[in-house]
mmCIF file of C-alpha atoms in Angstrom:
data_model
loop_
_atom_site.group_PDB
_atom_site.id
_atom_site.type_symbol
_atom_site.label_atom_id
_atom_site.label_comp_id
_atom_site.label_asym_id
_atom_site.label_seq_id
_atom_site.Cartn_x
_atom_site.Cartn_y
_atom_site.Cartn_z
ATOM 1 C CA MET A 15 -66.512 2.119 -26.183
ATOM 2 C CA ALA A 16 -68.620 5.249 -26.016
ATOM 3 C CA GLU A 17 -68.087 7.954 -28.620
ATOM 4 C CA ALA A 18 -66.841 11.367 -27.602
ATOM 5 C CA SER A 19 -69.468 13.972 -26.914
ATOM 6 C CA GLY A 20 -69.652 17.549 -25.681
ATOM 7 C CA THR A 21 -66.413 19.192 -24.620
ATOM 8 C CA THR A 22 -63.334 18.068 -26.539
ATOM 9 C CA ALA A 23 -60.259 16.777 -24.776
ATOM 10 C CA SER A 24 -58.343 19.774 -26.105
ATOM 11 C CA GLU A 25 -60.825 22.235 -24.587
ATOM 12 C CA SER A 26 -60.810 20.369 -21.285
ATOM 13 C CA GLY A 27 -57.034 20.321 -21.247
ATOM 14 C CA SER A 28 -56.857 24.028 -22.063
ATOM 15 C CA GLN A 29 -59.036 24.849 -19.068
ATOM 16 C CA ALA A 30 -56.889 22.652 -16.846
ATOM 17 C CA ALA A 31 -53.761 24.314 -18.183
ATOM 18 C CA GLN A 32 -55.133 27.765 -17.401
ATOM 19 C CA GLU A 33 -55.910 26.652 -13.866
ATOM 20 C CA ALA A 34 -52.433 25.142 -13.605
ATOM 21 C CA THR A 35 -50.854 28.396 -14.729
ATOM 22 C CA VAL A 36 -52.635 30.267 -11.962
ATOM 23 C CA ARG A 37 -51.512 27.718 -9.395
ATOM 24 C CA GLY A 38 -48.050 27.632 -10.900
ATOM 25 C CA GLU A 39 -47.460 31.273 -10.005
ATOM 26 C CA HIS A 40 -47.402 30.146 -6.394
ATOM 27 C CA VAL A 41 -45.232 27.078 -6.843
ATOM 28 C CA THR A 42 -42.571 28.327 -9.247
ATOM 29 C CA ALA A 43 -39.168 27.133 -8.065
ATOM 30 C CA THR A 44 -35.728 28.415 -8.918
ATOM 31 C CA GLU A 45 -34.255 24.934 -8.855
ATOM 32 C CA SER A 46 -35.694 21.480 -9.377
ATOM 33 C CA SER A 47 -34.972 18.423 -7.278
ATOM 34 C CA ARG A 48 -35.347 16.189 -10.343
ATOM 35 C CA PRO A 49 -32.371 15.160 -12.477
ATOM 36 C CA ASP A 50 -31.849 17.232 -15.605
ATOM 37 C CA PRO A 51 -29.777 15.736 -18.419
ATOM 38 C CA HIS A 52 -30.082 18.846 -20.595
ATOM 39 C CA ARG A 53 -29.024 21.564 -18.161
ATOM 40 C CA PRO A 54 -25.311 22.492 -18.072
ATOM 41 C CA SER A 55 -23.535 22.037 -14.762
ATOM 42 C CA ALA A 56 -23.371 24.958 -12.381
ATOM 43 C CA GLY A 57 -20.175 26.865 -11.804
ATOM 44 C CA GLY A 58 -17.950 29.218 -13.752
ATOM 45 C CA SER A 59 -18.715 32.671 -15.042
ATOM 46 C CA SER A 60 -20.715 33.349 -18.124
ATOM 47 C CA PRO A 61 -18.985 35.347 -20.859
ATOM 48 C CA GLY A 62 -19.195 39.066 -20.192
ATOM 49 C CA ALA A 63 -20.382 38.695 -16.614
ATOM 50 C CA SER A 64 -19.301 41.533 -14.330
ATOM 51 C CA ASP A 65 -17.166 40.818 -11.261
ATOM 52 C CA SER A 66 -18.290 42.324 -7.972
ATOM 53 C CA ARG A 67 -14.607 42.810 -7.092
ATOM 54 C CA GLY A 68 -14.020 44.992 -10.131
ATOM 55 C CA GLY A 69 -14.326 48.254 -8.243
ATOM 56 C CA ALA A 70 -16.974 50.907 -7.916
ATOM 57 C CA GLY A 71 -19.871 50.570 -10.271
ATOM 58 C CA ALA A 72 -19.254 46.890 -10.971
ATOM 59 C CA VAL A 73 -22.456 44.839 -10.986
ATOM 60 C CA GLN A 74 -22.623 41.190 -9.990
ATOM 61 C CA SER A 75 -24.439 39.311 -12.735
ATOM 62 C CA GLN A 76 -27.013 36.844 -11.463
ATOM 63 C CA PRO A 77 -27.692 33.810 -13.674
ATOM 64 C CA ARG A 78 -31.267 33.535 -14.838
ATOM 65 C CA GLN A 79 -32.956 30.592 -13.191
ATOM 66 C CA PRO A 80 -35.308 28.402 -15.216
ATOM 67 C CA THR A 81 -39.002 28.614 -14.523
ATOM 68 C CA VAL A 82 -40.175 25.337 -13.028
ATOM 69 C CA LEU A 83 -43.800 24.621 -12.157
ATOM 70 C CA HIS A 84 -45.406 21.798 -10.221
ATOM 71 C CA PRO A 85 -49.040 22.302 -11.275
ATOM 72 C CA PHE A 86 -50.227 18.761 -10.543
ATOM 73 C CA PRO A 87 -49.165 15.840 -8.342
ATOM 74 C CA HIS A 88 -46.188 13.859 -9.712
ATOM 75 C CA ILE A 89 -45.673 16.311 -12.610
ATOM 76 C CA GLU A 90 -43.049 18.979 -13.244
ATOM 77 C CA VAL A 91 -43.141 21.551 -16.055
ATOM 78 C CA ARG A 92 -39.943 23.280 -17.176
ATOM 79 C CA LEU A 93 -41.096 26.216 -19.233
ATOM 80 C CA ASP A 94 -37.659 27.403 -20.335
ATOM 81 C CA ASP A 95 -36.646 23.910 -21.454
ATOM 82 C CA ARG A 96 -40.107 23.131 -22.884
ATOM 83 C CA ALA A 97 -40.176 19.828 -21.047
ATOM 84 C CA VAL A 98 -42.714 17.915 -18.962
ATOM 85 C CA LEU A 99 -41.438 15.384 -16.427
ATOM 86 C CA PHE A 100 -43.521 12.938 -14.413
ATOM 87 C CA ASP A 101 -42.810 10.206 -11.886
ATOM 88 C CA GLY A 102 -43.120 6.537 -12.705
ATOM 89 C CA VAL A 103 -41.990 3.051 -11.743
ATOM 90 C CA ALA A 104 -40.691 0.310 -14.053
ATOM 91 C CA CYS A 105 -43.219 -2.524 -13.885
ATOM 92 C CA LEU A 106 -42.354 -5.158 -16.497
ATOM 93 C CA ASP A 107 -39.181 -7.019 -17.465
ATOM 94 C CA ALA A 108 -40.527 -9.547 -19.993
ATOM 95 C CA GLY A 109 -43.482 -10.114 -22.287
ATOM 96 C CA TRP A 110 -45.472 -8.522 -25.073
ATOM 97 C CA LEU A 111 -46.172 -4.799 -24.985
ATOM 98 C CA GLU A 112 -49.350 -2.880 -25.691
ATOM 99 C CA PHE A 113 -48.516 0.236 -23.671
ATOM 100 C CA ILE A 114 -45.497 2.271 -22.695
ATOM 101 C CA VAL A 115 -47.004 4.015 -19.658
ATOM 102 C CA CYS A 116 -50.248 3.280 -17.808
ATOM 103 C CA THR A 117 -51.882 4.197 -14.505
ATOM 104 C CA PRO A 118 -52.181 1.825 -11.506
ATOM 105 C CA GLY A 119 -54.627 -1.057 -11.708
ATOM 106 C CA THR A 120 -55.005 -0.955 -15.492
ATOM 107 C CA LYS A 121 -52.374 -2.264 -17.940
ATOM 108 C CA GLU A 122 -49.333 -3.098 -15.811
ATOM 109 C CA HIS A 123 -49.091 -6.621 -17.272
ATOM 110 C CA GLU A 124 -48.394 -5.170 -20.742
ATOM 111 C CA SER A 125 -46.802 -1.782 -19.992
ATOM 112 C CA LEU A 126 -43.215 -0.714 -19.306
ATOM 113 C CA ILE A 127 -43.977 1.960 -16.720
ATOM 114 C CA VAL A 128 -46.778 2.733 -14.285
ATOM 115 C CA THR A 129 -47.417 6.287 -13.070
ATOM 116 C CA ARG A 130 -49.686 7.937 -10.527
ATOM 117 C CA ALA A 131 -49.828 11.099 -12.640
ATOM 118 C CA ARG A 132 -53.246 11.532 -14.238
ATOM 119 C CA PRO A 133 -53.263 11.471 -18.052
ATOM 120 C CA SER A 134 -55.434 14.599 -18.213
ATOM 121 C CA HIS A 135 -52.913 16.409 -16.010
ATOM 122 C CA ILE A 136 -50.037 15.387 -18.288
ATOM 123 C CA HIS A 137 -52.153 16.605 -21.225
ATOM 124 C CA ALA A 138 -52.585 19.981 -19.527
ATOM 125 C CA ALA A 139 -48.862 20.157 -18.764
ATOM 126 C CA LEU A 140 -48.051 19.608 -22.442
ATOM 127 C CA LEU A 141 -50.343 22.509 -23.297
ATOM 128 C CA LEU A 142 -48.322 24.679 -20.928
ATOM 129 C CA ILE A 143 -45.183 24.124 -23.023
ATOM 130 C CA GLY A 144 -47.029 24.974 -26.219
ATOM 131 C CA LEU A 145 -47.868 21.559 -27.655
ATOM 132 C CA LYS A 146 -51.181 21.021 -29.430
ATOM 133 C CA PRO A 147 -53.184 17.780 -29.320
ATOM 134 C CA GLY A 148 -54.953 16.165 -32.233
ATOM 135 C CA SER A 149 -56.785 12.864 -31.951
ATOM 136 C CA PRO A 150 -55.763 9.233 -31.330
ATOM 137 C CA GLY A 151 -55.578 6.744 -34.169
ATOM 138 C CA ARG A 152 -58.583 4.547 -34.768
ATOM 139 C CA TRP A 153 -60.020 1.629 -36.663
ATOM 140 C CA VAL A 154 -62.875 2.141 -39.110
ATOM 141 C CA TYR A 155 -65.172 -0.786 -39.955
ATOM 142 C CA GLU A 156 -67.265 -0.234 -43.051
ATOM 143 C CA ASN A 157 -68.811 -2.618 -45.584
ATOM 144 C CA ASP A 158 -66.998 -5.606 -44.075
ATOM 145 C CA ARG A 159 -63.679 -3.858 -44.535
ATOM 146 C CA VAL A 160 -61.258 -2.464 -41.995
ATOM 147 C CA SER A 161 -59.283 0.706 -42.578
ATOM 148 C CA THR A 162 -57.064 2.727 -40.280
ATOM 149 C CA VAL A 163 -56.849 6.415 -39.436
ATOM 150 C CA PRO A 164 -53.462 7.410 -37.964
ATOM 151 C CA PRO A 165 -53.248 9.707 -34.939
ATOM 152 C CA THR A 166 -52.795 13.447 -35.315
ATOM 153 C CA GLY A 167 -51.188 16.042 -33.057
ATOM 154 C CA ASP A 168 -47.799 17.520 -32.294
ATOM 155 C CA GLU A 169 -44.788 15.217 -32.199
ATOM 156 C CA VAL A 170 -43.255 14.405 -28.815
ATOM 157 C CA ILE A 171 -39.937 12.857 -27.796
ATOM 158 C CA VAL A 172 -40.196 10.368 -24.904
ATOM 159 C CA GLU A 173 -37.132 9.763 -22.726
ATOM 160 C CA VAL A 174 -36.571 8.083 -19.367
ATOM 161 C CA ILE A 175 -34.198 8.870 -16.516
ATOM 162 C CA TYR A 176 -33.329 6.264 -13.887
ATOM 163 C CA THR A 177 -30.455 4.973 -11.783
ATOM 164 C CA ASN A 178 -29.041 1.649 -12.942
ATOM 165 C CA GLU A 179 -27.716 -1.165 -10.760
ATOM 166 C CA GLN A 180 -24.226 0.345 -10.871
ATOM 167 C CA GLY A 181 -25.547 3.548 -9.310
ATOM 168 C CA GLN A 182 -25.202 5.537 -12.531
ATOM 169 C CA MET A 183 -27.880 7.929 -13.723
ATOM 170 C CA VAL A 184 -29.071 6.930 -17.193
ATOM 171 C CA THR A 185 -30.966 9.110 -19.658
ATOM 172 C CA GLU A 186 -32.152 7.411 -22.835
ATOM 173 C CA PRO A 187 -35.020 7.239 -25.326
ATOM 174 C CA ILE A 188 -37.813 4.893 -24.350
ATOM 175 C CA ARG A 189 -37.267 2.882 -27.535
ATOM 176 C CA ARG A 190 -34.183 1.323 -25.903
ATOM 177 C CA TRP A 191 -36.602 -0.591 -23.648
ATOM 178 C CA ILE A 192 -38.378 -2.208 -26.618
ATOM 179 C CA ARG A 193 -37.311 -4.925 -29.075
ATOM 180 C CA ASP A 194 -38.948 -7.046 -31.722
ATOM 181 C CA HIS A 195 -39.714 -10.611 -30.672
ATOM 182 C CA LEU A 196 -37.066 -12.089 -32.991
ATOM 183 C CA GLY A 197 -34.337 -9.769 -31.788
ATOM 184 C CA GLU A 198 -33.651 -8.653 -35.346
ATOM 185 C CA ASN A 199 -35.023 -5.113 -35.487
ATOM 186 C CA GLU A 200 -34.679 -2.086 -33.257
ATOM 187 C CA PHE A 201 -37.779 -0.155 -32.317
ATOM 188 C CA PRO A 202 -38.278 2.758 -34.760
ATOM 189 C CA ASP A 203 -36.529 6.006 -33.896
ATOM 190 C CA ARG A 204 -39.647 8.139 -34.305
ATOM 191 C CA PRO A 205 -41.419 10.704 -32.143
ATOM 192 C CA TRP A 206 -44.747 9.935 -30.532
ATOM 193 C CA THR A 207 -47.982 11.761 -31.344
ATOM 194 C CA PHE A 208 -49.931 13.969 -28.931
ATOM 195 C CA GLY A 209 -53.321 12.451 -29.725
ATOM 196 C CA GLY A 210 -54.860 13.845 -26.556
ATOM 197 C CA SER A 211 -57.282 10.979 -25.789
ATOM 198 C CA ARG A 212 -60.929 12.127 -25.875
ATOM 199 C CA MET A 213 -63.913 12.991 -23.717
ATOM 200 C CA ARG A 214 -66.567 10.338 -23.194
ATOM 201 C CA GLN A 215 -69.790 9.929 -21.291
ATOM 202 C CA ALA A 216 -69.052 9.056 -17.685
ATOM 203 C CA PRO A 217 -70.429 5.927 -16.001
ATOM 204 C CA PRO A 218 -73.599 6.663 -13.988
ATOM 205 C CA ASP A 219 -71.883 6.410 -10.596
ATOM 206 C CA PHE A 220 -69.182 8.986 -11.415
ATOM 207 C CA GLY A 221 -71.332 12.007 -10.613
ATOM 208 C CA VAL A 222 -70.155 13.952 -13.692
ATOM 209 C CA ALA A 223 -71.386 14.069 -17.266
ATOM 210 C CA GLU A 224 -68.064 13.473 -19.027
ATOM 211 C CA ILE A 225 -64.603 12.178 -18.266
ATOM 212 C CA TYR A 226 -61.222 12.297 -19.984
ATOM 213 C CA GLU A 227 -61.149 8.744 -21.273
ATOM 214 C CA ALA A 228 -57.470 8.037 -20.588
ATOM 215 C CA ASP A 229 -58.086 8.867 -16.908
ATOM 216 C CA TYR A 230 -60.602 6.022 -16.909
ATOM 217 C CA SER A 231 -58.711 3.494 -19.061
ATOM 218 C CA GLY A 232 -55.171 4.252 -17.884
ATOM 219 C CA SER A 233 -53.838 4.784 -21.427
ATOM 220 C CA VAL A 234 -51.072 7.329 -20.856
ATOM 221 C CA ILE A 235 -48.702 6.358 -23.697
ATOM 222 C CA GLY A 236 -50.012 3.656 -25.994
ATOM 223 C CA LEU A 237 -48.181 1.364 -28.392
ATOM 224 C CA VAL A 238 -51.128 -0.481 -29.930
ATOM 225 C CA THR A 239 -54.196 1.483 -30.944
ATOM 226 C CA PHE A 240 -57.292 1.556 -28.738
ATOM 227 C CA GLY A 241 -58.367 5.101 -29.640
ATOM 228 C CA ASP A 242 -58.106 6.588 -26.145
ATOM 229 C CA GLU A 243 -54.358 7.164 -25.746
ATOM 230 C CA MET A 244 -52.981 10.465 -24.466
ATOM 231 C CA LEU A 245 -49.731 9.905 -26.416
ATOM 232 C CA CYS A 246 -49.814 7.528 -29.381
ATOM 233 C CA PHE A 247 -47.430 5.560 -31.552
ATOM 234 C CA PRO A 248 -47.586 7.334 -34.950
ATOM 235 C CA GLU A 249 -48.859 4.221 -36.736
ATOM 236 C CA VAL A 250 -52.044 2.301 -36.078
ATOM 237 C CA LEU A 251 -51.111 -1.057 -34.541
ATOM 238 C CA PRO A 252 -53.736 -3.745 -33.856
ATOM 239 C CA ASP A 253 -54.287 -5.445 -30.520
ATOM 240 C CA GLN A 254 -55.762 -8.551 -32.142
ATOM 241 C CA VAL A 255 -53.518 -11.371 -33.390
ATOM 242 C CA ASP A 256 -56.014 -12.330 -36.107
ATOM 243 C CA ILE A 257 -55.364 -8.948 -37.738
ATOM 244 C CA GLN A 258 -51.606 -8.802 -37.208
ATOM 245 C CA PRO A 259 -49.306 -10.954 -35.051
ATOM 246 C CA PRO A 260 -47.751 -9.124 -32.093
ATOM 247 C CA GLU A 261 -44.277 -7.780 -32.783
ATOM 248 C CA TRP A 262 -42.905 -5.688 -29.929
ATOM 249 C CA GLU A 263 -41.854 -6.914 -26.522
ATOM 250 C CA VAL A 264 -39.832 -5.827 -23.503
ATOM 251 C CA ASN A 265 -36.095 -5.617 -24.104
ATOM 252 C CA SER A 266 -35.405 -7.810 -21.090
ATOM 253 C CA LYS A 267 -31.623 -7.417 -21.333
ATOM 254 C CA HIS A 268 -31.832 -3.655 -20.989
ATOM 255 C CA VAL A 269 -34.780 -2.506 -18.870
ATOM 256 C CA PRO A 270 -34.265 -1.812 -15.153
ATOM 257 C CA ARG A 271 -35.773 -4.290 -12.751
ATOM 258 C CA PRO A 272 -39.444 -3.808 -11.787
ATOM 259 C CA GLY A 273 -39.834 -1.350 -8.935
ATOM 260 C CA THR A 274 -37.083 0.978 -10.179
ATOM 261 C CA ALA A 275 -38.060 4.651 -9.898
ATOM 262 C CA VAL A 276 -38.219 6.355 -13.282
ATOM 263 C CA THR A 277 -38.695 9.925 -14.477
ATOM 264 C CA VAL A 278 -40.434 10.161 -17.851
ATOM 265 C CA VAL A 279 -39.447 13.214 -19.902
ATOM 266 C CA LEU A 280 -41.666 14.602 -22.674
ATOM 267 C CA ARG A 281 -40.467 17.376 -24.959
ATOM 268 C CA PRO A 282 -41.278 18.684 -28.439
ATOM 269 C CA ALA A 283 -39.650 16.810 -31.299
ATOM 270 C CA GLY A 284 -36.942 18.709 -33.123
ATOM 271 C CA GLU A 285 -35.674 20.619 -30.089
#
């Protein structure tokens, strides 16, 4: 795996975010077509609102609409809610897990969700809501010893929205889709880390000097540590059984069937 060189992923994402902001001025919507589990239902008057029937001088209060941007394909940014939403499809109902979300043609055999949203675009969208990336976790081999460096970056909550087989809309943390292989332990209730992937030298036939590595590898949200994840599990987990036996697998009794449309929601931890 090539080492990062030149422009950092954070700098690249910042430029993309600035471009997205410019485009977003033209695509801002007053309402979103996506489901929103955090927004109160419409209807009713807010306290202190004036009634247009109250006589001369009365002013009809207009509710303030949230600012919603669609800066990239398959991605929605809700600035007021500080949330990033992107489209996905459930793609696995059994087996070991190494990823939570990947892009098509990459890790679908070991990932819960596949998305057509580009990892670098999701990175830029997270910048738009004020989150700061750090770096993915990594393995360090030195003097015949292996040590780990955990990922750094802002903490992110990952939730999913989908319609179950009973026709009900479900909003829940992604950890509900994961279980340990013995069925004894729940997946940790911890936020994920905005590692931000990294920039690497592009293959010769790409026509550019550098690429955002997660765009190439498909590592949108990683569970085990490869060092190129856009969002990372906060601990370094190996992908080799000779270092540590695999532990986490699909919660087959809970996940929706493969092919189910999913909206992935990312928001700052603690909000």
